[in-house]
Short mmCIF file of C-alpha atoms in Angstrom, two decimals:
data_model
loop_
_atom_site.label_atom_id
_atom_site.label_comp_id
_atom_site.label_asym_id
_atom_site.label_seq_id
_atom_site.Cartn_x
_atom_site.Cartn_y
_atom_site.Cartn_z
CA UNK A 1 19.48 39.09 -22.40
CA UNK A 2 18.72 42.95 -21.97
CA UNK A 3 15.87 41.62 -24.18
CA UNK A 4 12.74 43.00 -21.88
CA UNK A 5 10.33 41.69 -23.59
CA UNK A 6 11.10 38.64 -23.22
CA UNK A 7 9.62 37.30 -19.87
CA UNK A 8 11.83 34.99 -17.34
CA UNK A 9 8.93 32.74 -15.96
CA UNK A 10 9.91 31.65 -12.33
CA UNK A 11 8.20 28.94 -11.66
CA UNK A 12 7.80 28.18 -7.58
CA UNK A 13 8.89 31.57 -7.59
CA UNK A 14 7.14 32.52 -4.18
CA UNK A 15 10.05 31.19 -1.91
CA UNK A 16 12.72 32.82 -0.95
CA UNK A 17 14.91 31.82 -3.57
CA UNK A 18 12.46 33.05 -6.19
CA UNK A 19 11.66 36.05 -4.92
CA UNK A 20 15.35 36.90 -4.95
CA UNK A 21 16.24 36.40 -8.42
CA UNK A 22 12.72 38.16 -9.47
CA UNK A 23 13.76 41.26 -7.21
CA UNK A 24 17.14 41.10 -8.79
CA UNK A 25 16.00 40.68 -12.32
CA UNK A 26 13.00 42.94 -12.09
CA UNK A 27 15.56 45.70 -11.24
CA UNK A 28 18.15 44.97 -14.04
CA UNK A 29 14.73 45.65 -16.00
CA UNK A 30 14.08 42.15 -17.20
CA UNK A 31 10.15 41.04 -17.23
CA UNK A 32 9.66 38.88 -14.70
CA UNK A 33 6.41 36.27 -14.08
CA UNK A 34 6.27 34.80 -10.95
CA UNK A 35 4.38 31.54 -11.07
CA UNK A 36 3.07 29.45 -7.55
CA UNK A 37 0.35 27.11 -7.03
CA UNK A 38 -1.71 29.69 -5.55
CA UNK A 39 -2.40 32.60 -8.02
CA UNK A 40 -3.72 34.72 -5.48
CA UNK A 41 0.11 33.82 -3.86
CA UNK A 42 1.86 34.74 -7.08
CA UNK A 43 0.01 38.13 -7.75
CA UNK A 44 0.91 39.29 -3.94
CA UNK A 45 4.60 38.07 -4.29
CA UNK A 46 4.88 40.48 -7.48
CA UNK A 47 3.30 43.03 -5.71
CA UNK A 48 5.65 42.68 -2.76
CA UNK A 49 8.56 42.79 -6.13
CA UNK A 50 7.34 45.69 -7.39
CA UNK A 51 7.03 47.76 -4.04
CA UNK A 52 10.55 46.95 -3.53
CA UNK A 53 11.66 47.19 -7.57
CA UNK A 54 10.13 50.48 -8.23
CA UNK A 55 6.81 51.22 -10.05
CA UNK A 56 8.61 50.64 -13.63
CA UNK A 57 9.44 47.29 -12.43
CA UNK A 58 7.35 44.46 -14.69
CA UNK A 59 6.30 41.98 -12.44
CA UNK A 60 3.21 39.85 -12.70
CA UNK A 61 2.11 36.70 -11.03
CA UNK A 62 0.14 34.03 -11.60
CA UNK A 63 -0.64 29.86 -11.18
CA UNK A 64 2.84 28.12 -12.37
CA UNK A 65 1.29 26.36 -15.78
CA UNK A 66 -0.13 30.18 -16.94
CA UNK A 67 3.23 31.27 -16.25
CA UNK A 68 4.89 28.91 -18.08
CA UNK A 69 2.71 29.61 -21.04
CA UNK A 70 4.01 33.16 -20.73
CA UNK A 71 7.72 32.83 -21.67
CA UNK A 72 10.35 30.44 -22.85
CA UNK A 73 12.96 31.01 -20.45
CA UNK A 74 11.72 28.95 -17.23
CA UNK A 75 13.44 29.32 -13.76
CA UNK A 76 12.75 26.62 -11.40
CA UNK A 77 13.22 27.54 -7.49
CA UNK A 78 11.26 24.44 -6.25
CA UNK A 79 12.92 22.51 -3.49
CA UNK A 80 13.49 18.89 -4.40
CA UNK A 81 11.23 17.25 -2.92
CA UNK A 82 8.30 19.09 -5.61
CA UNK A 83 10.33 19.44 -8.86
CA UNK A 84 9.39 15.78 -10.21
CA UNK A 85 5.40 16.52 -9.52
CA UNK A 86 5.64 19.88 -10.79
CA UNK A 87 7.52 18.92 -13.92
CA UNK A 88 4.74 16.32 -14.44
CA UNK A 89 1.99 18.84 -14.39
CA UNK A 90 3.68 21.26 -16.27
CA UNK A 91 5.09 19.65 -19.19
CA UNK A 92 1.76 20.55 -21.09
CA UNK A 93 2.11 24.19 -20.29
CA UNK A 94 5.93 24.36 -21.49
CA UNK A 95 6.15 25.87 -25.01
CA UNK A 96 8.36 23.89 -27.73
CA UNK A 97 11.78 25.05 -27.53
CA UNK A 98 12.03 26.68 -24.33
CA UNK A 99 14.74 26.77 -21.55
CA UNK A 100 14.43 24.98 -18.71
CA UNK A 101 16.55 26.34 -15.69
CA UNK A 102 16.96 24.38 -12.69
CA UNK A 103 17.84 25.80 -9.42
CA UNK A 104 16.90 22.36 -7.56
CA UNK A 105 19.47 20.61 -4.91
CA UNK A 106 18.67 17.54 -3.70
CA UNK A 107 19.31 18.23 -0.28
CA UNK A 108 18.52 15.60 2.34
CA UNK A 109 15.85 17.94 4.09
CA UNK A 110 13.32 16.99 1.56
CA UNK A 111 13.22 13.39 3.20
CA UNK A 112 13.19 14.74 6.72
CA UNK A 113 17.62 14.86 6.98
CA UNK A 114 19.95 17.36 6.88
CA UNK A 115 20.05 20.73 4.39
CA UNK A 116 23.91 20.00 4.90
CA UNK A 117 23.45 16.32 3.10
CA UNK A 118 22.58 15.30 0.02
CA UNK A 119 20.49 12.31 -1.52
CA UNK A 120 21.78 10.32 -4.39
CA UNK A 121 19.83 10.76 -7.45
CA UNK A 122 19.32 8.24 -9.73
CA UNK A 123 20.16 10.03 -12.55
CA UNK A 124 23.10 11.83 -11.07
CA UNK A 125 21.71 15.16 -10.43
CA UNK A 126 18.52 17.41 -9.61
CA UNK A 127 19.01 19.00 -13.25
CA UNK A 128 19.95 15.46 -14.75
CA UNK A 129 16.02 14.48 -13.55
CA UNK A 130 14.76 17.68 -14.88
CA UNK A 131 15.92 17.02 -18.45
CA UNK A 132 14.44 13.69 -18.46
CA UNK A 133 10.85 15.33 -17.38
CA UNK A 134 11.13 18.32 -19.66
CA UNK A 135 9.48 18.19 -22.88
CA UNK A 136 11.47 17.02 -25.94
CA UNK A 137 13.37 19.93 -27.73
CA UNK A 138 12.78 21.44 -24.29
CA UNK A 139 16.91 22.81 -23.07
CA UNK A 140 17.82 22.27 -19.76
CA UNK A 141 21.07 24.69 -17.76
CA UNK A 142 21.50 23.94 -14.33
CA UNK A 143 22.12 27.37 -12.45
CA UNK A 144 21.96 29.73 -9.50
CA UNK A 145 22.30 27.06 -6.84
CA UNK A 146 24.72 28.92 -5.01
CA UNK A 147 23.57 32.07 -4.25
CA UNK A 148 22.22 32.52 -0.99
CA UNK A 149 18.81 33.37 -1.07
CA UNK A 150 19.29 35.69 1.81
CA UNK A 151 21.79 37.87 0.47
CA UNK A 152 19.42 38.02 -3.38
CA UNK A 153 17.12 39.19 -1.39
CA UNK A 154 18.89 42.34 -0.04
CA UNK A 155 20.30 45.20 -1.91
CA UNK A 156 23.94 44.37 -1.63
CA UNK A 157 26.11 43.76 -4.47
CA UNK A 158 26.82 40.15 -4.31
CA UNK A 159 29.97 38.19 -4.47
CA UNK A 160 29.73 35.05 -5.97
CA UNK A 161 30.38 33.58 -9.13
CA UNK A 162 27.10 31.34 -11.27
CA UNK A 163 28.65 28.46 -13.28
CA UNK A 164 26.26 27.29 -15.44
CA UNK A 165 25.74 23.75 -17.13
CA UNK A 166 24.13 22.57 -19.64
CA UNK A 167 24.24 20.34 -22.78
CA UNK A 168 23.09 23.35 -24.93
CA UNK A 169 25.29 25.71 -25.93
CA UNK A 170 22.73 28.17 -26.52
CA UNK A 171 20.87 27.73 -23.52
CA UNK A 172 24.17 27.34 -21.36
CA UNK A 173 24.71 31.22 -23.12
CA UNK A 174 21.56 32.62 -22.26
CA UNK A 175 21.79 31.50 -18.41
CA UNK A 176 25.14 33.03 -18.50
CA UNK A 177 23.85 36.38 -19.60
CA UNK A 178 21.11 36.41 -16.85
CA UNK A 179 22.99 35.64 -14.20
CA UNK A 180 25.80 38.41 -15.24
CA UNK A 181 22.45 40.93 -15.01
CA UNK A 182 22.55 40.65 -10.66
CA UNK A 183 25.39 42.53 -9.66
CA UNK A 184 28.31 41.72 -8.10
CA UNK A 185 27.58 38.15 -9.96
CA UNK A 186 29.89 36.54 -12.79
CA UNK A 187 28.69 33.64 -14.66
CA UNK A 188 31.16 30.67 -15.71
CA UNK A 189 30.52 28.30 -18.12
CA UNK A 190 31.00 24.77 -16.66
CA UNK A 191 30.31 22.61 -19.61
CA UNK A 192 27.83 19.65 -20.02
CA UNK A 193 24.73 19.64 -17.60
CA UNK A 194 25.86 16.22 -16.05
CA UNK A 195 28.27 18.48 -14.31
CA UNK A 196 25.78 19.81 -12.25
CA UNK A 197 26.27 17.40 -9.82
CA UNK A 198 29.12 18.86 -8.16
CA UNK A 199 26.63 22.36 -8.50
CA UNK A 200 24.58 20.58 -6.00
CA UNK A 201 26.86 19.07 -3.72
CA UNK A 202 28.79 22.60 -3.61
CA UNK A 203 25.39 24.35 -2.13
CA UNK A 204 24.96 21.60 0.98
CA UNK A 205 28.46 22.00 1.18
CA UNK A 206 28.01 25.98 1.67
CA UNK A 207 24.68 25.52 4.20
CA UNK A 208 26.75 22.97 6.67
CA UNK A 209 29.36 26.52 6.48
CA UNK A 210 26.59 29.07 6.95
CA UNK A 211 24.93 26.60 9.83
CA UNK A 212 28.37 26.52 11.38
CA UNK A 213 29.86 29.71 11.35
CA UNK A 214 26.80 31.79 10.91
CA UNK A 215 27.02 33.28 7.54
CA UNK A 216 26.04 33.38 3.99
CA UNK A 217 28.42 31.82 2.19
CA UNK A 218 29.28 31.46 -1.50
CA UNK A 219 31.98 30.69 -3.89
CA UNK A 220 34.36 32.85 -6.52
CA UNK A 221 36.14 30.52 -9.05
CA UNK A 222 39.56 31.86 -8.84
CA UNK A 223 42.64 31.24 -11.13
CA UNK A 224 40.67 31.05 -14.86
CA UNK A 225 41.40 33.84 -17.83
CA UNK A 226 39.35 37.05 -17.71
CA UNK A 227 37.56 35.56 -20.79
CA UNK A 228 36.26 32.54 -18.75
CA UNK A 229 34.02 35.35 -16.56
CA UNK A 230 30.93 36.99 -17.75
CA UNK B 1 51.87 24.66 13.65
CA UNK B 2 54.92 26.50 13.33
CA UNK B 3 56.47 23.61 15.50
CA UNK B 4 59.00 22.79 12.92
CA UNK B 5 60.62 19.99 15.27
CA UNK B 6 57.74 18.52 14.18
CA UNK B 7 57.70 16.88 11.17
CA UNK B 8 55.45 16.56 8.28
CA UNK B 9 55.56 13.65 6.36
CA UNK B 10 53.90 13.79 2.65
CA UNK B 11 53.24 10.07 1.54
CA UNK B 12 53.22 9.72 -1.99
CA UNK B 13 55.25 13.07 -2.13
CA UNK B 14 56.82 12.97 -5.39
CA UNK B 15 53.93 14.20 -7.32
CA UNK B 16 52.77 17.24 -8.17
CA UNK B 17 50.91 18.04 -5.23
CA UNK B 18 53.18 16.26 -2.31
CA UNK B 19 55.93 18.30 -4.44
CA UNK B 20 54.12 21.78 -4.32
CA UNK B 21 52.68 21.27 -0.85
CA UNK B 22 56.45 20.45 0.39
CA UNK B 23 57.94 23.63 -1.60
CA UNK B 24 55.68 25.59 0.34
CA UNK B 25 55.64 24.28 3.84
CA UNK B 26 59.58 24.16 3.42
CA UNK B 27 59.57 28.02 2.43
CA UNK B 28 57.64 28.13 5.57
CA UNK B 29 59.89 27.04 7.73
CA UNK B 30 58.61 23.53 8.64
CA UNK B 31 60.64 20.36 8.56
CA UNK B 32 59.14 17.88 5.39
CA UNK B 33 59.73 14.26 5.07
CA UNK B 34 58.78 13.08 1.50
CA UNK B 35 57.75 9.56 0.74
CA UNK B 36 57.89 8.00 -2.07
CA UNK B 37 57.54 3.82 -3.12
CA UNK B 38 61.60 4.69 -4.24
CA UNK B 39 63.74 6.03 -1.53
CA UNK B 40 65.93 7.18 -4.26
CA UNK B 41 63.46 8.93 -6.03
CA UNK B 42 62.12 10.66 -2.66
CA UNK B 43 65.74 11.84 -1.96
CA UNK B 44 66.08 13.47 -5.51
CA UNK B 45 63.08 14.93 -5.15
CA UNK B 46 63.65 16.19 -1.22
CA UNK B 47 67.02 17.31 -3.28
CA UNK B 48 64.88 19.67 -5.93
CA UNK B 49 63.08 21.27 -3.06
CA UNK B 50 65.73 22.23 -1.11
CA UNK B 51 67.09 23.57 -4.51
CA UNK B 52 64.26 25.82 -4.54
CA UNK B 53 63.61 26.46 -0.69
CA UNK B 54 67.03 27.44 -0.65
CA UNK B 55 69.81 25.62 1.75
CA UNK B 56 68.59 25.94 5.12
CA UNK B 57 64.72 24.08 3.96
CA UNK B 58 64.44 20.96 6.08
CA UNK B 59 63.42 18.55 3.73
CA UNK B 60 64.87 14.77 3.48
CA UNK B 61 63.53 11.92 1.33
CA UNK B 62 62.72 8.27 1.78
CA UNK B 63 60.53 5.15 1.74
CA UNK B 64 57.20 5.89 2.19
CA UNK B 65 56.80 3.43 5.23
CA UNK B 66 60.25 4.54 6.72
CA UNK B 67 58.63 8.24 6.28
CA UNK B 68 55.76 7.27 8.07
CA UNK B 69 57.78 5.82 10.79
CA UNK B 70 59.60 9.57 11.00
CA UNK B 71 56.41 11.97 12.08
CA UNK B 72 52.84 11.71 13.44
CA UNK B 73 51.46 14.41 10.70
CA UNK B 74 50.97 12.45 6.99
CA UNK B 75 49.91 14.15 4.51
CA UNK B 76 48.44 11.68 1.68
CA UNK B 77 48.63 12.91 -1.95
CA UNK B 78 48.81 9.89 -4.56
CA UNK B 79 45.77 9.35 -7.05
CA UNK B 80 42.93 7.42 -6.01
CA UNK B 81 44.09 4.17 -7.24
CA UNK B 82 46.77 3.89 -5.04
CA UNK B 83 45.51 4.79 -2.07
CA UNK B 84 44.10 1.46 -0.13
CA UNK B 85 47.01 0.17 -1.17
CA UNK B 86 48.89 2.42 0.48
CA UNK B 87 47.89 2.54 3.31
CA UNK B 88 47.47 -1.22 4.24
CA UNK B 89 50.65 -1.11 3.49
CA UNK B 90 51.54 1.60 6.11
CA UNK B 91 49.42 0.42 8.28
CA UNK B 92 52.35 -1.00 10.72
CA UNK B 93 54.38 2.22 10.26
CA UNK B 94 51.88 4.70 11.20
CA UNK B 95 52.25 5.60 14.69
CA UNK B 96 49.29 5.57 17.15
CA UNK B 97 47.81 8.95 17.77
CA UNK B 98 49.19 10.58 14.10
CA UNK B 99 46.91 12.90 12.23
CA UNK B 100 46.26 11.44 8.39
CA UNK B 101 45.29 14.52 5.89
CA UNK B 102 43.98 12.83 2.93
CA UNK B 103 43.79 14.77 -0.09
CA UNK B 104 42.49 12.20 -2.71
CA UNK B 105 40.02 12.73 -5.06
CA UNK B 106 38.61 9.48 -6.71
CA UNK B 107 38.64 10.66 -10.11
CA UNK B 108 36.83 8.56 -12.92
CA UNK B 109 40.69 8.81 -14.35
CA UNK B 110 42.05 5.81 -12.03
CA UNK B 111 39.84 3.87 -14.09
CA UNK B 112 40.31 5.17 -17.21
CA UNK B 113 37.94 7.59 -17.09
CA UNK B 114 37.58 11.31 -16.97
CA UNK B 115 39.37 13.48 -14.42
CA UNK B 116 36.29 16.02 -14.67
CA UNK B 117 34.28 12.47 -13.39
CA UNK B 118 34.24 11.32 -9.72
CA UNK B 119 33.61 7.57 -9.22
CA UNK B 120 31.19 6.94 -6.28
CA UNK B 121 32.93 5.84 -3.09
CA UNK B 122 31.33 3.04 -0.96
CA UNK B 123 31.71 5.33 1.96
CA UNK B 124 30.71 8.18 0.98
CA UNK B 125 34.67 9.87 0.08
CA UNK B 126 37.83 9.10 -0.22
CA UNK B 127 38.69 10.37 3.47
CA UNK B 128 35.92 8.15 4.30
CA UNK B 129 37.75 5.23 3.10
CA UNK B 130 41.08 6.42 4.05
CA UNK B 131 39.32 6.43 7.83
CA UNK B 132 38.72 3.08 7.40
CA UNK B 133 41.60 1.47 6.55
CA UNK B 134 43.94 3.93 9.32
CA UNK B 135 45.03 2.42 12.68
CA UNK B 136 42.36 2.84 15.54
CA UNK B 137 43.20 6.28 17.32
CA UNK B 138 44.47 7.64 13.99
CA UNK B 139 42.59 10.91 12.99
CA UNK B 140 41.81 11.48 9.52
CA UNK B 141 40.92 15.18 8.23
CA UNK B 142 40.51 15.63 4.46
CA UNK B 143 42.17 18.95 2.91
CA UNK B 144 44.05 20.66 -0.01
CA UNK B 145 42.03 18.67 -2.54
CA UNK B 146 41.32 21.85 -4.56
CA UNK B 147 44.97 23.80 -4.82
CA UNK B 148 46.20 23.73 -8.04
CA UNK B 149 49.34 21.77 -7.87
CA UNK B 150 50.87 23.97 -10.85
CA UNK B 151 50.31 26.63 -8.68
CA UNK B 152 51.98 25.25 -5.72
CA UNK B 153 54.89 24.46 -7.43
CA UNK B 154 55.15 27.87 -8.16
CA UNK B 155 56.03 31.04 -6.64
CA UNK B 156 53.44 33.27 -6.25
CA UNK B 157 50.54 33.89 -3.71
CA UNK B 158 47.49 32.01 -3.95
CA UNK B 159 44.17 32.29 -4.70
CA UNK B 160 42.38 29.89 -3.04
CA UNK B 161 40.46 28.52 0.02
CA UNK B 162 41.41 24.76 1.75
CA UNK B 163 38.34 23.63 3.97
CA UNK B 164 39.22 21.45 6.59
CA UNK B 165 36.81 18.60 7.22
CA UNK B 166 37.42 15.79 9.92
CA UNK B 167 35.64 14.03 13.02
CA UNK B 168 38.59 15.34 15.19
CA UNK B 169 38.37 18.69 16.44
CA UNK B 170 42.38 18.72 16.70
CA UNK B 171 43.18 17.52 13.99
CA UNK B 172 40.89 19.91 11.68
CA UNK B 173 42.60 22.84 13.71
CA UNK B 174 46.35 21.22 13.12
CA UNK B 175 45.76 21.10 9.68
CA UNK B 176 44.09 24.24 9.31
CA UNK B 177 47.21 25.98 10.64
CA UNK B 178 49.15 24.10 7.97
CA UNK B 179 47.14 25.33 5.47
CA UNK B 180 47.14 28.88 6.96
CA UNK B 181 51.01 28.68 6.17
CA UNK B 182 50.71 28.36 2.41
CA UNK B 183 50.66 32.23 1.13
CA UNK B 184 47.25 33.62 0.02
CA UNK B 185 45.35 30.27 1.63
CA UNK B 186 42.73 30.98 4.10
CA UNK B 187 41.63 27.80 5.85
CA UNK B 188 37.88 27.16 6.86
CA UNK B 189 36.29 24.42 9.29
CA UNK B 190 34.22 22.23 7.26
CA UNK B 191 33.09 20.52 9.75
CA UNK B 192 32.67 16.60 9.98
CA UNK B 193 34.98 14.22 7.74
CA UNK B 194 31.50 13.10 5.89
CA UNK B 195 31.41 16.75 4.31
CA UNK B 196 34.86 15.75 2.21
CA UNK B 197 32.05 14.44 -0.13
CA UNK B 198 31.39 17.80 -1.32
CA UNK B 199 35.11 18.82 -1.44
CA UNK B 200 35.97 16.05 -3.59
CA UNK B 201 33.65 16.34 -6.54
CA UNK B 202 35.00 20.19 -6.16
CA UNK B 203 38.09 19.21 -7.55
CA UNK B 204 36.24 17.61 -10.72
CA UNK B 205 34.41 20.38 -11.63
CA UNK B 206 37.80 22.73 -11.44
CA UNK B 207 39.61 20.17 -13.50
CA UNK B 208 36.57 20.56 -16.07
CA UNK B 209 37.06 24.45 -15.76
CA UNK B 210 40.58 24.16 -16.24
CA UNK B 211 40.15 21.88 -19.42
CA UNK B 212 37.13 24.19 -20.89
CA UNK B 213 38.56 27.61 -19.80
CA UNK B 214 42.55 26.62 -20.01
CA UNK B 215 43.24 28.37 -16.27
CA UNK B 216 44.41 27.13 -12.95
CA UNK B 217 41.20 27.70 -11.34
CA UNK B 218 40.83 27.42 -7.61
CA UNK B 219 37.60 28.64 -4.96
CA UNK B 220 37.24 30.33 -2.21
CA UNK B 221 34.48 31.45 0.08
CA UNK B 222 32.75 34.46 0.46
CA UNK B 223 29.98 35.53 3.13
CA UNK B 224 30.84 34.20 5.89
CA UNK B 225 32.28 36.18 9.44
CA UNK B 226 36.05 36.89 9.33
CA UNK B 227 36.61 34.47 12.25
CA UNK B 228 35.51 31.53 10.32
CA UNK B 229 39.04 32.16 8.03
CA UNK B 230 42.35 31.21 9.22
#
């Protein structure tokens, strides 16, 4: 990335997972539009960003189909139980050729269970569905699941690794570089997007450990060459 | 642990991972009984270890059922494919009141398929269906799944996290002391047995790192309270 001009859309971007990477990529000096179904809601979340960003921070926010119309690299925060509805509505508003990053888990709270369980999906993961809503020629990378929304909303260097999936090499790249831009943060590539399953399962895995010993917990891939680590 | 009169047995030890899990725990000082379907082959192998423990490693070999019969902590580490069988088969020899650690991972491979694939377990893991098919009164915690065996069976420190899941308070604390005694492991409580879901498809995504990035890769966990590490 490093390429400011071009704008990260983050679409649901209001929660706190949103909010997190927007504060951490508004920083690093990336253009960041934060898109919710409330304009209103979007335009005080980026004003909330840019309070705690710095003035030179660029930040705007608006409804999530205008800010998809704003950029080609997408960033869904949605939880599960809204990514299907929103993909629906937005697949007009998603420019040709865009990338499509999914942040979803399909946790078992968006059925009324546990945030420590997961629900089978029928395509084998939250980012598998994605891809299958997403326009055609649309890229999909399935990303940032484990980072604790918490902790990306501080001002800590974090310390967790990003693997990143997806069937598109170019895509998979891009996601890489972005998620090397919040410090303390190395991205992995983990190969084909249907490996995003075990993405998913990893971040109930790391809520029943945060639920039970009170923290907020991520993972470092250990063992791999230096080159494997952006 | 540390209670070396009391004897581990690893069933299906003549592996890679019964073989680098016994190199270690001998090195540590316990007493290792290592099972194999060929007595022979589990006393050449007991032979190798105590090669490399050096002479005063406790470490015999025999039939896996006879190995059972010896100690009331098994250690199971054959592929997924032979595991039911396995243990209907030791079903008799396991002694009430033993502690199972399963550390099978139902790869797509013991079907032909792709190590980096997990095949869906009826009960939700394989520790699930190693629970199933114990002895009532035999506790089953699931561990070790994602230690590189290479780097078991070798001599340096590791890099790498075991998290202990299982239904039995007792025996997630027994085993996390015998992970504790493998250098550079810190062991975490997982919690319930049902969590070994997300442990297992760990061990597919690090066998797709280690394919993609050529490495030995391993995890461990950040954020959480230095009391929830052993």
């Amino acid at each position: 990335m490093s390429d400011a001009s071009r704008p990260i859309a983050i679409l649901g971007g209001t929660g706190p997972a949103g909010m997190g990477l927007a504060l951490r990529w508004a920083r690093a000096g990336e253009t960041i539009v934060l898109g919710s179904r409330d304009a209103h809601r979007a335009e005080q979340a980026a004003k909330n960003i840019k309070t705690r960003a710095g003035n030179q921070a660029r930040v705007s926010g608006m409804e999530n189909s205008a800010a998809c119309a704003t950029a080609d690299l997408l960033v869904l925060t949605v939880p599960f139980e809204g990514q299907a509805a929103l993909l629906k509505q937005l697949k007009p508003a998603i420019r040709p050729g865009s990338i499509l990053i999914d942040a979803t888990v399909a946790l078992a709270a968006a059925v009324g269970g546990r945030a420590s369980r997961t629900l089978g999906v029928w395509q084998g993961s939250s980012a598998q569905q994605a891809e299958e809503l997403v326009p055609k020629g649309v890229s999909v990378a399935a990303a940032f699941h484990n980072l604790s929304a918490e902790l990306l909303n501080g001002d800590e260097t974090l310390d967790c690794d990003v693997i990143v999936c997806s069937d598109d090499p170019q895509a998979s790249q891009l996601t890489r570089a972005l998620a090397a831009r919040i410090p303390g943060v190395r991205a992995i590539d983990g190969g084909k997007l249907e490996n995003a399953r075990a993405l998913e399962q990893i971040t109930a895995l790391l809520i029943g450990l945060n639920i039970r010993h009170k923290g907020h917990a991520g993972i470092r891939i250990t063992g791999l060459p230096s080159e494997a680590y952006r």
